[in-house]
JSON list of C-alpha atoms in Angstrom, two decimals:
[
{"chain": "A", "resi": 1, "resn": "UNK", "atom": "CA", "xyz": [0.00, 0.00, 0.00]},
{"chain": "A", "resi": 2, "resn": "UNK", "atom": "CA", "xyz": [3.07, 2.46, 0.70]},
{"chain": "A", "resi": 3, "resn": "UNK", "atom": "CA", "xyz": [4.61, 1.51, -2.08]},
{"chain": "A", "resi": 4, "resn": "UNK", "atom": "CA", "xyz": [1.69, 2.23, -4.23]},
{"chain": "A", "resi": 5, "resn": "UNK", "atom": "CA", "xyz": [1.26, 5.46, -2.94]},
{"chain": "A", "resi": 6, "resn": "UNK", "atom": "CA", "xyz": [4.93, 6.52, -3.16]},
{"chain": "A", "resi": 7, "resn": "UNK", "atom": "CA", "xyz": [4.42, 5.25, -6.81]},
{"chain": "A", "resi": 8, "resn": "UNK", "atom": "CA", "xyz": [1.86, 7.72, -7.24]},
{"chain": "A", "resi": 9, "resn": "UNK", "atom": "CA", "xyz": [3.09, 10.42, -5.67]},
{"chain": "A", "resi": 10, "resn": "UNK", "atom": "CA", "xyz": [6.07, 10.12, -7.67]},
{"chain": "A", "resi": 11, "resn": "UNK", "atom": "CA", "xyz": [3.79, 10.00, -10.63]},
{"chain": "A", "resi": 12, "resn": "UNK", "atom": "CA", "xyz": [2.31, 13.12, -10.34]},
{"chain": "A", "resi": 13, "resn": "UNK", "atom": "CA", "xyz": [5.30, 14.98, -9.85]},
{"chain": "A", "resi": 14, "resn": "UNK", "atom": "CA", "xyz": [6.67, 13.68, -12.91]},
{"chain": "A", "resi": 15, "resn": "UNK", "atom": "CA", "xyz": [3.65, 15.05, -14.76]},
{"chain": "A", "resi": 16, "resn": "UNK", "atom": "CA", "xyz": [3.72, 18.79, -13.12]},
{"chain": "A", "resi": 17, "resn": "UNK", "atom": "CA", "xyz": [7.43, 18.85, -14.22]},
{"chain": "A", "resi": 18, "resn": "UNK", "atom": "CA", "xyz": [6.54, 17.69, -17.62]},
{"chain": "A", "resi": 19, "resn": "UNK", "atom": "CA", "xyz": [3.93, 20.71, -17.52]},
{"chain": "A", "resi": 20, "resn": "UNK", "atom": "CA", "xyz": [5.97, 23.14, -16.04]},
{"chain": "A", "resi": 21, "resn": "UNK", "atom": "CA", "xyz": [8.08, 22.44, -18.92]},
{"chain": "A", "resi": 22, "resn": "UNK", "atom": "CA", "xyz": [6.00, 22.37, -21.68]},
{"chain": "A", "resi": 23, "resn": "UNK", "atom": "CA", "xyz": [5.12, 25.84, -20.26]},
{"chain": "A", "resi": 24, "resn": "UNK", "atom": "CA", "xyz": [8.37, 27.20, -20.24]},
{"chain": "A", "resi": 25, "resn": "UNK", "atom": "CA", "xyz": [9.13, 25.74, -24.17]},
{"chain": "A", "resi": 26, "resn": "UNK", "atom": "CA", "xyz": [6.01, 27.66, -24.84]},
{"chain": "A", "resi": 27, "resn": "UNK", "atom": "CA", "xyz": [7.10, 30.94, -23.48]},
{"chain": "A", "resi": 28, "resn": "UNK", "atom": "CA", "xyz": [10.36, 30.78, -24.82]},
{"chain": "A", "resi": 29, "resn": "UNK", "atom": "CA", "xyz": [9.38, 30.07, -28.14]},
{"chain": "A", "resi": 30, "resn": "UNK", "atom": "CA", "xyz": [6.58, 32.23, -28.87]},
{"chain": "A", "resi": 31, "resn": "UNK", "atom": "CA", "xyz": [7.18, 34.31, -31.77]},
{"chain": "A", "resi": 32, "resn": "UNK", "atom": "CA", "xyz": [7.77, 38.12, -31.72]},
{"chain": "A", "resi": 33, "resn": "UNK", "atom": "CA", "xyz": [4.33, 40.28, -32.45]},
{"chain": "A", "resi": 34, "resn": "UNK", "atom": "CA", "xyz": [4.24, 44.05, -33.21]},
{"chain": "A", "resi": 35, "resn": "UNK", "atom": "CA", "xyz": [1.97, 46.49, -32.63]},
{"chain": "A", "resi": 36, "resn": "UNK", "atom": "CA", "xyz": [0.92, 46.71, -36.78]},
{"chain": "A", "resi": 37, "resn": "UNK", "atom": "CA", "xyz": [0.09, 42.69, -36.14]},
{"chain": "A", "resi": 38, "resn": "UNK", "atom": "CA", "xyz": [-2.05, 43.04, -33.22]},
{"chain": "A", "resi": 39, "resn": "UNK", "atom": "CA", "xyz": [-4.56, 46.39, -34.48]},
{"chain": "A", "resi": 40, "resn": "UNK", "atom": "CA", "xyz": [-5.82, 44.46, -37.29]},
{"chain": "A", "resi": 41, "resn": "UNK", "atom": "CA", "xyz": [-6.95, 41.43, -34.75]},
{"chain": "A", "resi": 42, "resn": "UNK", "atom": "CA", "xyz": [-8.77, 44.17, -32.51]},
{"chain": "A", "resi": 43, "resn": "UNK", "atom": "CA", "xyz": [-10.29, 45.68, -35.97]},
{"chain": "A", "resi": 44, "resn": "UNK", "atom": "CA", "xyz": [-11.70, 42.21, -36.58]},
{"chain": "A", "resi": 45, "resn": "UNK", "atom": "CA", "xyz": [-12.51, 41.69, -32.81]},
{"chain": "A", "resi": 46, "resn": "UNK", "atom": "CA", "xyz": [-14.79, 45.31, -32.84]},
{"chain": "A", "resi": 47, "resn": "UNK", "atom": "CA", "xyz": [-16.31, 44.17, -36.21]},
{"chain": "A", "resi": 48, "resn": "UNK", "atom": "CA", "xyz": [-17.48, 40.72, -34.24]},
{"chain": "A", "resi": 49, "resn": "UNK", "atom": "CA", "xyz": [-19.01, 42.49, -31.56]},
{"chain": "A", "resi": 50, "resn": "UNK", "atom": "CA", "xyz": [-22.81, 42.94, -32.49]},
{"chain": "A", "resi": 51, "resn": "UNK", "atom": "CA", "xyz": [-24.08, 46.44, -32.98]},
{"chain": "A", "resi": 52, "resn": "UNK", "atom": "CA", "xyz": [-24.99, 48.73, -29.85]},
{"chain": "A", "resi": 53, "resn": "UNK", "atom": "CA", "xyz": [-28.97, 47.50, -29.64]},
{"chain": "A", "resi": 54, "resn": "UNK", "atom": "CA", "xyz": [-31.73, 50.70, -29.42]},
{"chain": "A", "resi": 55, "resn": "UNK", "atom": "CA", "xyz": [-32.92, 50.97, -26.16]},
{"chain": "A", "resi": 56, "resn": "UNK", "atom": "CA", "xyz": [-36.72, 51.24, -25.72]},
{"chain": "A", "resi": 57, "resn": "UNK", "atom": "CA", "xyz": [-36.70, 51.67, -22.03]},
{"chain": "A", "resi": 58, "resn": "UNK", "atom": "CA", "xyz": [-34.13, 53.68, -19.10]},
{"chain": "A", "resi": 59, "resn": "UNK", "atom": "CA", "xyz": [-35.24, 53.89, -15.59]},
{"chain": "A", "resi": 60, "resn": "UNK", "atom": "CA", "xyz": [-32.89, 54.52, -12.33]},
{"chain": "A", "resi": 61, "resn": "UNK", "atom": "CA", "xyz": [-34.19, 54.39, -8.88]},
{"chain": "A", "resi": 62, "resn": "UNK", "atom": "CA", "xyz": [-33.03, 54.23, -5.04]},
{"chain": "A", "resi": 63, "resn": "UNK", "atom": "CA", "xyz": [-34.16, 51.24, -3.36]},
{"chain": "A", "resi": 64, "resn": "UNK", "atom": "CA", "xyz": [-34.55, 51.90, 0.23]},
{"chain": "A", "resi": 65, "resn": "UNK", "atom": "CA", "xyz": [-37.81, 49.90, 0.67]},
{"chain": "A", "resi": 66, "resn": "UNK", "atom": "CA", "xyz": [-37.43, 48.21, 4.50]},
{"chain": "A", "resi": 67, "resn": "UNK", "atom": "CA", "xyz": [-35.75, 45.07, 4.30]},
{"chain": "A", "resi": 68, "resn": "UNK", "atom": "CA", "xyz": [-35.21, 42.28, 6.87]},
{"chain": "A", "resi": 69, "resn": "UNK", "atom": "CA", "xyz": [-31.41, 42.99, 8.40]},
{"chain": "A", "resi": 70, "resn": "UNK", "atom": "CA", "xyz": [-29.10, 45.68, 7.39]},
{"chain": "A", "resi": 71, "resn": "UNK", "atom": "CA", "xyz": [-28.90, 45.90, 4.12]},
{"chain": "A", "resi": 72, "resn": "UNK", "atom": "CA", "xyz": [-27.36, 48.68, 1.84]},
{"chain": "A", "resi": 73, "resn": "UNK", "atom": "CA", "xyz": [-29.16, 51.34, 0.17]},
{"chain": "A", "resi": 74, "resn": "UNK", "atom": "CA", "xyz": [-28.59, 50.85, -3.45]},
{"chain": "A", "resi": 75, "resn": "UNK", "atom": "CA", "xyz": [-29.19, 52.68, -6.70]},
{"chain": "A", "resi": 76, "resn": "UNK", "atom": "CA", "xyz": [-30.03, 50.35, -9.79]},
{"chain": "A", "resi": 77, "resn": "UNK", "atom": "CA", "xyz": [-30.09, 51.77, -13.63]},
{"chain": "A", "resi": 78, "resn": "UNK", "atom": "CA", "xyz": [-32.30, 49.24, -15.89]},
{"chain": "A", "resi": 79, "resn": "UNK", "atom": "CA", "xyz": [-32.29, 49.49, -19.46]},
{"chain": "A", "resi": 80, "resn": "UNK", "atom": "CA", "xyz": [-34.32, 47.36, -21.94]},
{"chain": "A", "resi": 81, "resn": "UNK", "atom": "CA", "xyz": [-32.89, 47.08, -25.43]},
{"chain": "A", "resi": 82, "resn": "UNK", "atom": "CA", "xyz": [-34.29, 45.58, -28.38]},
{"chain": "A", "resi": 83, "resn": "UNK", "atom": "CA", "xyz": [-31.05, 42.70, -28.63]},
{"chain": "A", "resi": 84, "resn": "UNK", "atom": "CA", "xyz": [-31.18, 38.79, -28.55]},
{"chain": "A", "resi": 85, "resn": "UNK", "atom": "CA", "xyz": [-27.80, 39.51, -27.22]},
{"chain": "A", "resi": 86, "resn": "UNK", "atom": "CA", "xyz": [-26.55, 39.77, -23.71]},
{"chain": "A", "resi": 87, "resn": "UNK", "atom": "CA", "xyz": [-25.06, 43.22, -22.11]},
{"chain": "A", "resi": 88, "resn": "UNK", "atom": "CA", "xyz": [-24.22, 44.52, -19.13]},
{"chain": "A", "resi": 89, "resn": "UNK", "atom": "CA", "xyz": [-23.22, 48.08, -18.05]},
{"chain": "A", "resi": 90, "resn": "UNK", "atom": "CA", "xyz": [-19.97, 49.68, -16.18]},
{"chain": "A", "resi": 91, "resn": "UNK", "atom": "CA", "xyz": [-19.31, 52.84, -14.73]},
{"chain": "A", "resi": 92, "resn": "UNK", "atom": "CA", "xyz": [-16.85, 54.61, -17.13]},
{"chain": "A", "resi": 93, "resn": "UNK", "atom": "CA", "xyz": [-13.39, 56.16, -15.05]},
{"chain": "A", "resi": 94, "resn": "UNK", "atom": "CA", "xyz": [-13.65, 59.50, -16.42]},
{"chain": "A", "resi": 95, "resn": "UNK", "atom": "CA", "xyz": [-15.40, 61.83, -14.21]},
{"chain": "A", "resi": 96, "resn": "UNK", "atom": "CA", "xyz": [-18.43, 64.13, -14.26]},
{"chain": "A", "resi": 97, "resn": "UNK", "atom": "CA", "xyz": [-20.02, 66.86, -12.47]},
{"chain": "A", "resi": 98, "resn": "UNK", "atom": "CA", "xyz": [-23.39, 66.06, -13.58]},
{"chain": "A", "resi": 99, "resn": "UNK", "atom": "CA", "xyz": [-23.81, 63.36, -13.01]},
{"chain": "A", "resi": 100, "resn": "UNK", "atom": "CA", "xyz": [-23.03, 59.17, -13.41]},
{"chain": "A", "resi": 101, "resn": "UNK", "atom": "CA", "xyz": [-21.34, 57.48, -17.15]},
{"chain": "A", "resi": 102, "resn": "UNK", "atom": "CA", "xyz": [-22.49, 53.82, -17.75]},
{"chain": "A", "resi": 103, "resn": "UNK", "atom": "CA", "xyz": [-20.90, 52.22, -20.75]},
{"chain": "A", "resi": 104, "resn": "UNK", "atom": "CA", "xyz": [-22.73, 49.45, -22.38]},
{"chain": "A", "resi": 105, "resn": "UNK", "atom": "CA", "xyz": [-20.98, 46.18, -23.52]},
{"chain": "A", "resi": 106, "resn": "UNK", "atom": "CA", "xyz": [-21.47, 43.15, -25.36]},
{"chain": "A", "resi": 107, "resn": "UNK", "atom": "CA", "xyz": [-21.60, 40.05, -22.60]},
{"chain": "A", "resi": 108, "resn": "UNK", "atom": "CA", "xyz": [-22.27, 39.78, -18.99]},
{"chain": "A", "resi": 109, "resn": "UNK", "atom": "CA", "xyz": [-24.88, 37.40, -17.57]},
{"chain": "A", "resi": 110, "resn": "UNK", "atom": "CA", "xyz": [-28.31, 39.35, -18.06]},
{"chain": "A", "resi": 111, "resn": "UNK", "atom": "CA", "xyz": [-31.18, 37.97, -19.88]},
{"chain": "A", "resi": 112, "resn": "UNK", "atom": "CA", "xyz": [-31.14, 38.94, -23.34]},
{"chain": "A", "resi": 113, "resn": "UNK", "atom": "CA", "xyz": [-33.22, 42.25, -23.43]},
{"chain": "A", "resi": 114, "resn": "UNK", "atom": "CA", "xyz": [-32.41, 43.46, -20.19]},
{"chain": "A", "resi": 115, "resn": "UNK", "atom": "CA", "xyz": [-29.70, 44.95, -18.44]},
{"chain": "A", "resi": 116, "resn": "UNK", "atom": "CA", "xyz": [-29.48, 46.21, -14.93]},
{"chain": "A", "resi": 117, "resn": "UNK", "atom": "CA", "xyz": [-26.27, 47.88, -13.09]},
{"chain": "A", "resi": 118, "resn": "UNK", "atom": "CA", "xyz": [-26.70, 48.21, -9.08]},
{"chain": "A", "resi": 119, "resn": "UNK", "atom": "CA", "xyz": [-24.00, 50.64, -7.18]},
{"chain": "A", "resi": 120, "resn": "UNK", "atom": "CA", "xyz": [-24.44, 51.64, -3.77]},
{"chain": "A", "resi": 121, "resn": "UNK", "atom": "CA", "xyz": [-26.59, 54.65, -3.63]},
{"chain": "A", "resi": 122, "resn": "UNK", "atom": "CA", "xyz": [-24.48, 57.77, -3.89]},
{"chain": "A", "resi": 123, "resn": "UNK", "atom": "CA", "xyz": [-25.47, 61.12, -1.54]},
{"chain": "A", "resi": 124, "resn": "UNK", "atom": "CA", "xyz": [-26.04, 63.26, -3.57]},
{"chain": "A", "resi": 125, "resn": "UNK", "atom": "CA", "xyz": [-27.97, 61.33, -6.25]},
{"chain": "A", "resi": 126, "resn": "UNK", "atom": "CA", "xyz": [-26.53, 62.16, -9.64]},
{"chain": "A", "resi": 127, "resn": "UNK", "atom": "CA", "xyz": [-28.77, 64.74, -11.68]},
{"chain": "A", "resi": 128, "resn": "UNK", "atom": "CA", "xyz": [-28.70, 62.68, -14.37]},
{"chain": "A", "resi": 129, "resn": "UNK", "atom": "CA", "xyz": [-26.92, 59.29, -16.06]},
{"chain": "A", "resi": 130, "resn": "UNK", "atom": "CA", "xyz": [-25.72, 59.12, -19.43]},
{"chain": "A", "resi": 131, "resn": "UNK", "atom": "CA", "xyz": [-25.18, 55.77, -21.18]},
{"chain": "A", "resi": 132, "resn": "UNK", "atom": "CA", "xyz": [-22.97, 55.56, -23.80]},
{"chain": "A", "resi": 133, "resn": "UNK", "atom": "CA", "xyz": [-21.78, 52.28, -26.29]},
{"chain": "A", "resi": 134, "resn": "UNK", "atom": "CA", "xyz": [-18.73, 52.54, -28.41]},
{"chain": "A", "resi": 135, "resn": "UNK", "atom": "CA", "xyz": [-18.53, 56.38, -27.56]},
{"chain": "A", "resi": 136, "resn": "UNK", "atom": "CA", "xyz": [-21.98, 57.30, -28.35]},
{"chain": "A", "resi": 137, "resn": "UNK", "atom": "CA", "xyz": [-24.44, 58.50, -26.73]},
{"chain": "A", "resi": 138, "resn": "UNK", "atom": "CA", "xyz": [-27.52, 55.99, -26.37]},
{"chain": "A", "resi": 139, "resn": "UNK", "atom": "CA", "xyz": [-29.48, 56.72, -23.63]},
{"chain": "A", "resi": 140, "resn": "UNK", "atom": "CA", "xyz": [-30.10, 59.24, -20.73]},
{"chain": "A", "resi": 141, "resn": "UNK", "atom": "CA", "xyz": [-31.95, 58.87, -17.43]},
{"chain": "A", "resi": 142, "resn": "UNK", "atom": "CA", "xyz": [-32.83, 62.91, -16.11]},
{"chain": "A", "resi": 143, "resn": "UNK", "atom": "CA", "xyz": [-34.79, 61.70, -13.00]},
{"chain": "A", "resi": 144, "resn": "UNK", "atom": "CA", "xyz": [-33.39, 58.59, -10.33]},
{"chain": "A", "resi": 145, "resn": "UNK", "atom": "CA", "xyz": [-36.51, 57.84, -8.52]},
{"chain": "A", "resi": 146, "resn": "UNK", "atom": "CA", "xyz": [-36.73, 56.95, -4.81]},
{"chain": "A", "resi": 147, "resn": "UNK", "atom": "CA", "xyz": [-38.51, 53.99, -3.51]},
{"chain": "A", "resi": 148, "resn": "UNK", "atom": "CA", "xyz": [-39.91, 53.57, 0.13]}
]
């Protein structure tokens, strides 16, 4: 039983050395790219990615019905598009005064249709939230509502 354990153990280690280098082959030998070789793969990449959808629907509110525990007050932004595709939205880095940048995106795990983003609820509430996809301006929400 030792011995058949000692077999295996010995086994193994063979194999993650093997692995390890395989790995290291792989990263030594991997040829040279540019720059010019990689922006036509992200042209190609952009040209994949479906369309920005038209959004029928933008609503933003502040959740602070009362809830068992103590749970967080959050804001959520919903959007309904007109897209078999799935989306999801991120806050974009560059600041605003006015108010709260969402960028859509191709992927995420909403149902196809809809897309929500949930932040906690920032004091003050923005005056308004833009949502933009590939640059452009798709969508704007003027009013956050508050429910109680």
């Amino acid at each position: 039983m030792v011995q058949a354990i000692d077999r295996l153990v010995r086994m193994r280690a063979a194999a993650a050395l093997a692995s390890l280098g395989m790995l290291a082959g792989c990263q030594c030998h991997w040829p040279h790219t540019s720059d010019e070789q990689i922006e036509p793969d992200r042209v190609a990449d952009a040209e994949a990615a479906p369309a920005c959808p038209a959004v029928t629907s933008a609503k933003a509110w502040v959740n602070r019905m009362p809830t068992i525990g103590s749970e967080p007050t959050r804001m959520i932004v919903m959007l309904d598009v007109d897209s078999k595709d799935s989306w999801f939205m991120a806050p974009l880095d560059m600041p605003s005064a006015t108010g709260l940048i969402l960028e859509l995106k191709p992927g995420g795990a909403a149902v196809p249709g809809t897309v929500a983003y949930r932040q906690m609820a920032p004091a003050p509430l923005p005056d308004g939230i833009r949502i933009l996809c590939r640059g452009s301006e798709i969508a704007t929400v003027s009013d956050v509502m508050i429910v109680q």
